[in-house]
Amino acid sequence: MLLPIRFSSTGPAGWQQLPNQALEHGELIEGRPMGLDHAYFSHGDAPVKSGIWRCEPYTERYESYPADEFMVVLEGEVTLEAEGFCETYTQGDSFLVPKGFRGTWRQPVPMLKFYVIVG
């Protein structure tokens, strides 16, 4: 039986105490994306994944973002830059990065977010 899933802004029990790991990234410009991802939900039939993600500061570039991703910033900030575009998202902001986005992800401080990825 499928039931609603509660997301905790601190992750599942014990998650915050787990050590950081190297995370996937685009073309790395600065720093090293070290953090942790916990998928509260994923569905193989439809490429959907949602969860909580944390990461230390870093900067990366994407030639083509691999999926549509909706995010809610719980802590920290990120600035997305593209030709003619520059916007910073901070705690409480929600935004979507569309599949194919070409630009830069600048994360100057540690960040914690909820996400939903549709691939």
CSV table of N, CA and C in Angstrom, one decimal:
chain,number,residue,atom,x,y,z
A,1,MET,N,0.9,-1.2,0.0
A,1,MET,CA,0.0,0.0,0.0
A,1,MET,C,0.9,1.2,0.0
A,2,LEU,N,0.6,2.2,-0.9
A,2,LEU,CA,1.3,3.4,-0.9
A,2,LEU,C,0.7,4.4,0.0
A,3,LEU,N,1.6,5.1,0.8
A,3,LEU,CA,1.2,6.1,1.8
A,3,LEU,C,2.0,7.3,1.7
A,4,PRO,N,1.5,8.5,2.1
A,4,PRO,CA,2.3,9.7,2.1
A,4,PRO,C,3.6,9.5,2.9
A,5,ILE,N,4.6,10.3,2.5
A,5,ILE,CA,5.9,10.2,3.1
A,5,ILE,C,6.2,11.6,3.7
A,6,ARG,N,6.5,11.6,5.0
A,6,ARG,CA,6.9,12.8,5.7
A,6,ARG,C,8.4,13.1,5.4
A,7,PHE,N,8.7,14.3,5.0
A,7,PHE,CA,10.1,14.7,4.9
A,7,PHE,C,10.5,15.5,6.1
A,8,SER,N,11.6,15.2,6.7
A,8,SER,CA,12.1,15.9,7.9
A,8,SER,C,13.2,16.8,7.4
A,9,SER,N,13.2,18.1,7.9
A,9,SER,CA,14.3,19.0,7.5
A,9,SER,C,15.6,18.7,8.2
A,10,THR,N,15.7,17.7,9.0
A,10,THR,CA,16.9,17.2,9.6
A,10,THR,C,17.3,15.8,9.0
A,11,GLY,N,16.5,15.4,8.0
A,11,GLY,CA,16.8,14.1,7.4
A,11,GLY,C,16.3,12.9,8.3
A,12,PRO,N,16.5,11.7,7.9
A,12,PRO,CA,16.0,10.6,8.8
A,12,PRO,C,16.9,10.5,10.0
A,13,ALA,N,16.5,9.8,11.0
A,13,ALA,CA,17.2,9.6,12.3
A,13,ALA,C,18.7,9.3,12.0
A,14,GLY,N,19.6,10.0,12.6
A,14,GLY,CA,21.0,9.8,12.5
A,14,GLY,C,21.7,10.3,11.3
A,15,TRP,N,20.9,10.8,10.3
A,15,TRP,CA,21.5,11.2,9.0
A,15,TRP,C,22.5,12.3,9.1
A,16,GLN,N,22.2,13.3,10.0
A,16,GLN,CA,23.0,14.5,10.2
A,16,GLN,C,24.4,14.1,10.7
A,17,GLN,N,24.5,13.0,11.4
A,17,GLN,CA,25.7,12.5,12.0
A,17,GLN,C,26.6,11.7,11.1
A,18,LEU,N,26.0,11.3,10.0
A,18,LEU,CA,26.8,10.4,9.0
A,18,LEU,C,27.8,11.3,8.3
A,19,PRO,N,29.0,10.7,8.0
A,19,PRO,CA,30.0,11.4,7.3
A,19,PRO,C,29.7,11.8,5.9
A,20,ASN,N,30.2,12.9,5.4
A,20,ASN,CA,30.1,13.4,4.1
A,20,ASN,C,30.8,12.4,3.1
A,21,GLN,N,30.2,12.4,1.9
A,21,GLN,CA,30.8,11.5,0.8
A,21,GLN,C,30.9,12.4,-0.4
A,22,ALA,N,31.8,12.0,-1.3
A,22,ALA,CA,31.9,12.7,-2.6
A,22,ALA,C,30.5,12.6,-3.3
A,23,LEU,N,30.0,13.7,-3.9
A,23,LEU,CA,28.8,13.7,-4.6
A,23,LEU,C,29.0,13.9,-6.1
A,24,GLU,N,28.0,13.5,-6.9
A,24,GLU,CA,28.0,13.7,-8.3
A,24,GLU,C,28.0,15.2,-8.6
A,25,HIS,N,28.6,15.6,-9.7
A,25,HIS,CA,28.7,17.0,-10.1
A,25,HIS,C,28.9,17.1,-11.6
A,26,GLY,N,28.7,18.4,-12.0
A,26,GLY,CA,28.9,18.7,-13.4
A,26,GLY,C,30.4,19.0,-13.5
A,27,GLU,N,30.8,19.9,-14.4
A,27,GLU,CA,32.2,20.2,-14.6
A,27,GLU,C,32.6,21.1,-13.4
A,28,LEU,N,33.5,20.5,-12.6
A,28,LEU,CA,33.9,21.2,-11.4
A,28,LEU,C,34.8,22.4,-11.7
A,29,ILE,N,34.4,23.5,-11.1
A,29,ILE,CA,35.2,24.8,-11.2
A,29,ILE,C,36.0,25.0,-10.0
A,30,GLU,N,35.4,24.9,-8.8
A,30,GLU,CA,36.1,25.2,-7.6
A,30,GLU,C,35.5,24.3,-6.4
A,31,GLY,N,36.3,24.0,-5.5
A,31,GLY,CA,35.9,23.2,-4.3
A,31,GLY,C,35.7,21.8,-4.7
A,32,ARG,N,35.1,21.0,-3.8
A,32,ARG,CA,34.9,19.6,-3.9
A,32,ARG,C,33.5,19.3,-3.3
A,33,PRO,N,32.5,18.9,-4.1
A,33,PRO,CA,31.2,18.7,-3.5
A,33,PRO,C,31.2,17.4,-2.6
A,34,MET,N,31.2,17.7,-1.3
A,34,MET,CA,31.2,16.6,-0.3
A,34,MET,C,29.9,16.8,0.5
A,35,GLY,N,29.1,15.8,0.6
A,35,GLY,CA,27.9,15.9,1.4
A,35,GLY,C,27.2,14.6,1.5
A,36,LEU,N,25.9,14.6,1.5
A,36,LEU,CA,25.1,13.4,1.6
A,36,LEU,C,23.7,13.6,1.0
A,37,ASP,N,23.2,12.5,0.4
A,37,ASP,CA,21.9,12.5,-0.2
A,37,ASP,C,21.1,11.4,0.4
A,38,HIS,N,19.8,11.7,0.7
A,38,HIS,CA,18.9,10.6,1.2
A,38,HIS,C,17.6,10.7,0.4
A,39,ALA,N,17.3,9.7,-0.4
A,39,ALA,CA,16.1,9.6,-1.2
A,39,ALA,C,15.0,9.1,-0.3
A,40,TYR,N,14.0,10.0,0.0
A,40,TYR,CA,12.8,9.5,0.7
A,40,TYR,C,11.9,8.7,-0.2
A,41,PHE,N,12.0,9.0,-1.5
A,41,PHE,CA,11.2,8.3,-2.5
A,41,PHE,C,11.9,8.2,-3.8
A,42,SER,N,11.8,7.0,-4.5
A,42,SER,CA,12.2,6.9,-5.9
A,42,SER,C,11.2,5.9,-6.5
A,43,HIS,N,11.0,6.1,-7.8
A,43,HIS,CA,10.1,5.2,-8.5
A,43,HIS,C,10.7,4.9,-9.8
A,44,GLY,N,11.0,3.6,-10.0
A,44,GLY,CA,11.7,3.1,-11.2
A,44,GLY,C,10.9,3.2,-12.4
A,45,ASP,N,9.5,3.0,-12.4
A,45,ASP,CA,8.7,3.1,-13.6
A,45,ASP,C,8.7,4.4,-14.2
A,46,ALA,N,8.6,5.5,-13.4
A,46,ALA,CA,8.7,6.8,-13.8
A,46,ALA,C,9.9,7.4,-13.1
A,47,PRO,N,10.9,7.9,-13.9
A,47,PRO,CA,12.1,8.3,-13.3
A,47,PRO,C,11.9,9.5,-12.4
A,48,VAL,N,11.5,9.3,-11.1
A,48,VAL,CA,11.3,10.3,-10.1
A,48,VAL,C,12.0,9.9,-8.9
A,49,LYS,N,12.7,10.9,-8.3
A,49,LYS,CA,13.4,10.7,-7.0
A,49,LYS,C,13.2,12.0,-6.2
A,50,SER,N,13.0,11.8,-4.9
A,50,SER,CA,12.8,13.0,-4.1
A,50,SER,C,13.4,12.7,-2.7
A,51,GLY,N,14.0,13.8,-2.1
A,51,GLY,CA,14.7,13.6,-0.8
A,51,GLY,C,15.3,14.8,-0.3
A,52,ILE,N,16.3,14.6,0.6
A,52,ILE,CA,17.0,15.7,1.2
A,52,ILE,C,18.5,15.5,0.8
A,53,TRP,N,19.2,16.7,0.7
A,53,TRP,CA,20.6,16.7,0.2
A,53,TRP,C,21.3,17.8,0.9
A,54,ARG,N,22.5,17.5,1.3
A,54,ARG,CA,23.4,18.5,1.9
A,54,ARG,C,24.8,18.5,1.2
A,55,CYS,N,25.4,19.6,1.2
A,55,CYS,CA,26.7,19.7,0.6
A,55,CYS,C,27.5,20.9,1.0
A,56,GLU,N,28.8,20.7,1.1
A,56,GLU,CA,29.8,21.8,1.4
A,56,GLU,C,29.9,22.7,0.1
A,57,PRO,N,30.5,23.9,0.3
A,57,PRO,CA,30.7,24.8,-0.8
A,57,PRO,C,31.4,24.3,-2.0
A,58,TYR,N,31.0,24.7,-3.2
A,58,TYR,CA,31.7,24.3,-4.4
A,58,TYR,C,31.0,25.1,-5.6
A,59,THR,N,31.6,25.0,-6.7
A,59,THR,CA,31.1,25.7,-7.9
A,59,THR,C,31.3,24.7,-9.1
A,60,GLU,N,30.2,24.6,-9.9
A,60,GLU,CA,30.2,23.6,-11.0
A,60,GLU,C,29.6,24.3,-12.2
A,61,ARG,N,29.8,23.8,-13.4
A,61,ARG,CA,29.2,24.2,-14.6
A,61,ARG,C,28.5,23.1,-15.3
A,62,TYR,N,27.4,23.4,-15.9
A,62,TYR,CA,26.6,22.4,-16.6
A,62,TYR,C,26.5,22.9,-18.1
A,63,GLU,N,26.8,22.0,-19.0
A,63,GLU,CA,26.5,22.2,-20.4
A,63,GLU,C,25.0,21.9,-20.7
A,64,SER,N,24.5,20.9,-19.9
A,64,SER,CA,23.1,20.5,-20.1
A,64,SER,C,22.7,19.7,-18.8
A,65,TYR,N,21.9,20.4,-18.0
A,65,TYR,CA,21.5,19.8,-16.7
A,65,TYR,C,20.7,18.5,-17.0
A,66,PRO,N,21.0,17.5,-16.3
A,66,PRO,CA,20.5,16.1,-16.7
A,66,PRO,C,19.1,15.8,-16.4
A,67,ALA,N,18.4,16.6,-15.7
A,67,ALA,CA,17.0,16.3,-15.3
A,67,ALA,C,16.2,17.6,-14.9
A,68,ASP,N,14.9,17.6,-14.8
A,68,ASP,CA,14.2,18.6,-14.2
A,68,ASP,C,14.3,18.4,-12.7
A,69,GLU,N,14.7,19.5,-12.0
A,69,GLU,CA,14.8,19.4,-10.5
A,69,GLU,C,14.2,20.6,-9.8
A,70,PHE,N,13.2,20.3,-9.0
A,70,PHE,CA,12.6,21.3,-8.1
A,70,PHE,C,13.3,21.2,-6.8
A,71,MET,N,13.6,22.4,-6.2
A,71,MET,CA,14.4,22.4,-4.9
A,71,MET,C,13.7,23.4,-4.0
A,72,VAL,N,13.9,23.1,-2.7
A,72,VAL,CA,13.5,24.1,-1.6
A,72,VAL,C,14.8,24.2,-0.7
A,73,VAL,N,15.3,25.4,-0.6
A,73,VAL,CA,16.5,25.6,0.2
A,73,VAL,C,16.1,25.7,1.7
A,74,LEU,N,16.7,24.8,2.4
A,74,LEU,CA,16.4,24.7,3.9
A,74,LEU,C,17.5,25.5,4.7
A,75,GLU,N,18.7,25.5,4.2
A,75,GLU,CA,19.8,26.2,4.8
A,75,GLU,C,20.8,26.6,3.7
A,76,GLY,N,21.5,27.7,3.8
A,76,GLY,CA,22.5,28.0,2.9
A,76,GLY,C,22.0,28.8,1.7
A,77,GLU,N,22.8,28.8,0.6
A,77,GLU,CA,22.4,29.6,-0.6
A,77,GLU,C,23.1,29.0,-1.8
A,78,VAL,N,22.5,29.3,-3.0
A,78,VAL,CA,23.2,29.0,-4.2
A,78,VAL,C,22.8,30.1,-5.2
A,79,THR,N,23.8,30.4,-6.1
A,79,THR,CA,23.5,31.4,-7.2
A,79,THR,C,23.6,30.6,-8.5
A,80,LEU,N,22.6,30.7,-9.3
A,80,LEU,CA,22.6,30.2,-10.7
A,80,LEU,C,22.9,31.3,-11.7
A,81,GLU,N,23.8,31.0,-12.6
A,81,GLU,CA,24.2,32.0,-13.6
A,81,GLU,C,24.1,31.4,-14.9
A,82,ALA,N,23.6,32.1,-15.9
A,82,ALA,CA,23.6,31.7,-17.3
A,82,ALA,C,23.7,33.0,-18.1
A,83,GLU,N,23.8,32.9,-19.4
A,83,GLU,CA,23.9,34.1,-20.2
A,83,GLU,C,22.6,35.0,-20.0
A,84,GLY,N,22.9,36.2,-19.5
A,84,GLY,CA,21.8,37.1,-19.2
A,84,GLY,C,21.0,36.8,-18.0
A,85,PHE,N,21.4,35.9,-17.1
A,85,PHE,CA,20.7,35.5,-16.0
A,85,PHE,C,21.6,35.3,-14.8
A,86,CYS,N,21.2,35.8,-13.6
A,86,CYS,CA,21.9,35.5,-12.4
A,86,CYS,C,20.9,35.7,-11.2
A,87,GLU,N,20.7,34.6,-10.5
A,87,GLU,CA,19.7,34.7,-9.4
A,87,GLU,C,20.2,33.9,-8.2
A,88,THR,N,20.1,34.4,-7.0
A,88,THR,CA,20.5,33.7,-5.8
A,88,THR,C,19.3,33.2,-5.0
A,89,TYR,N,19.3,32.0,-4.5
A,89,TYR,CA,18.3,31.4,-3.8
A,89,TYR,C,18.8,31.1,-2.4
A,90,THR,N,18.0,31.5,-1.4
A,90,THR,CA,18.4,31.3,0.0
A,90,THR,C,17.3,30.6,0.8
A,91,GLN,N,17.6,30.5,2.1
A,91,GLN,CA,16.6,29.7,3.0
A,91,GLN,C,15.2,30.1,2.7
A,92,GLY,N,14.4,29.1,2.5
A,92,GLY,CA,12.9,29.3,2.2
A,92,GLY,C,12.5,29.5,0.8
A,93,ASP,N,13.5,29.7,-0.1
A,93,ASP,CA,13.2,29.9,-1.5
A,93,ASP,C,13.0,28.5,-2.2
A,94,SER,N,12.1,28.5,-3.2
A,94,SER,CA,11.9,27.3,-4.0
A,94,SER,C,12.2,27.7,-5.4
A,95,PHE,N,12.7,26.7,-6.2
A,95,PHE,CA,13.0,27.0,-7.6
A,95,PHE,C,13.1,25.7,-8.4
A,96,LEU,N,13.1,25.8,-9.7
A,96,LEU,CA,13.2,24.6,-10.5
A,96,LEU,C,14.3,24.9,-11.5
A,97,VAL,N,15.2,23.9,-11.7
A,97,VAL,CA,16.2,24.0,-12.7
A,97,VAL,C,15.7,23.0,-13.8
A,98,PRO,N,15.5,23.5,-15.0
A,98,PRO,CA,14.9,22.7,-16.1
A,98,PRO,C,16.0,21.8,-16.7
A,99,LYS,N,15.6,20.6,-17.1
A,99,LYS,CA,16.5,19.8,-17.9
A,99,LYS,C,17.1,20.5,-19.1
A,100,GLY,N,18.4,20.4,-19.3
A,100,GLY,CA,19.0,21.2,-20.4
A,100,GLY,C,19.6,22.5,-20.0
A,101,PHE,N,19.4,23.0,-18.7
A,101,PHE,CA,19.9,24.3,-18.3
A,101,PHE,C,21.4,24.3,-18.5
A,102,ARG,N,21.9,25.4,-19.1
A,102,ARG,CA,23.3,25.6,-19.3
A,102,ARG,C,23.8,26.7,-18.5
A,103,GLY,N,24.6,26.5,-17.5
A,103,GLY,CA,25.1,27.6,-16.7
A,103,GLY,C,25.9,27.1,-15.5
A,104,THR,N,26.0,28.0,-14.5
A,104,THR,CA,26.9,27.7,-13.4
A,104,THR,C,26.1,27.7,-12.1
A,105,TRP,N,26.5,26.7,-11.2
A,105,TRP,CA,25.9,26.6,-9.9
A,105,TRP,C,27.0,27.0,-8.9
A,106,ARG,N,26.8,28.2,-8.2
A,106,ARG,CA,27.8,28.7,-7.3
A,106,ARG,C,27.2,28.6,-5.9
A,107,GLN,N,27.8,27.7,-5.1
A,107,GLN,CA,27.4,27.5,-3.7
A,107,GLN,C,28.5,27.9,-2.8
A,108,PRO,N,28.4,29.2,-2.2
A,108,PRO,CA,29.5,29.7,-1.4
A,108,PRO,C,29.6,29.2,0.0
A,109,VAL,N,28.5,28.6,0.5
A,109,VAL,CA,28.4,28.1,1.9
A,109,VAL,C,27.7,26.7,1.9
A,110,PRO,N,27.8,26.0,3.0
A,110,PRO,CA,27.1,24.7,3.0
A,110,PRO,C,25.6,24.9,2.7
A,111,MET,N,25.0,23.9,2.1
A,111,MET,CA,23.6,24.0,1.7
A,111,MET,C,22.9,22.7,2.1
A,112,LEU,N,21.6,22.9,2.5
A,112,LEU,CA,20.7,21.8,2.7
A,112,LEU,C,19.4,22.1,2.0
A,113,LYS,N,18.9,21.1,1.3
A,113,LYS,CA,17.7,21.3,0.4
A,113,LYS,C,16.9,20.0,0.4
A,114,PHE,N,15.6,20.2,0.1
A,114,PHE,CA,14.7,19.2,-0.4
A,114,PHE,C,14.7,19.2,-1.9
A,115,TYR,N,14.5,18.1,-2.5
A,115,TYR,CA,14.5,18.1,-4.0
A,115,TYR,C,13.5,17.1,-4.5
A,116,VAL,N,13.1,17.3,-5.7
A,116,VAL,CA,12.3,16.4,-6.5
A,116,VAL,C,12.9,16.4,-7.9
A,117,ILE,N,13.4,15.2,-8.3
A,117,ILE,CA,14.0,15.1,-9.7
A,117,ILE,C,13.1,14.3,-10.5
A,118,VAL,N,12.8,14.8,-11.7
A,118,VAL,CA,12.1,14.0,-12.8
A,118,VAL,C,13.0,13.9,-13.9
A,119,GLY,N,13.5,12.7,-14.2
A,119,GLY,CA,14.5,12.5,-15.2
A,119,GLY,C,14.2,12.2,-16.5
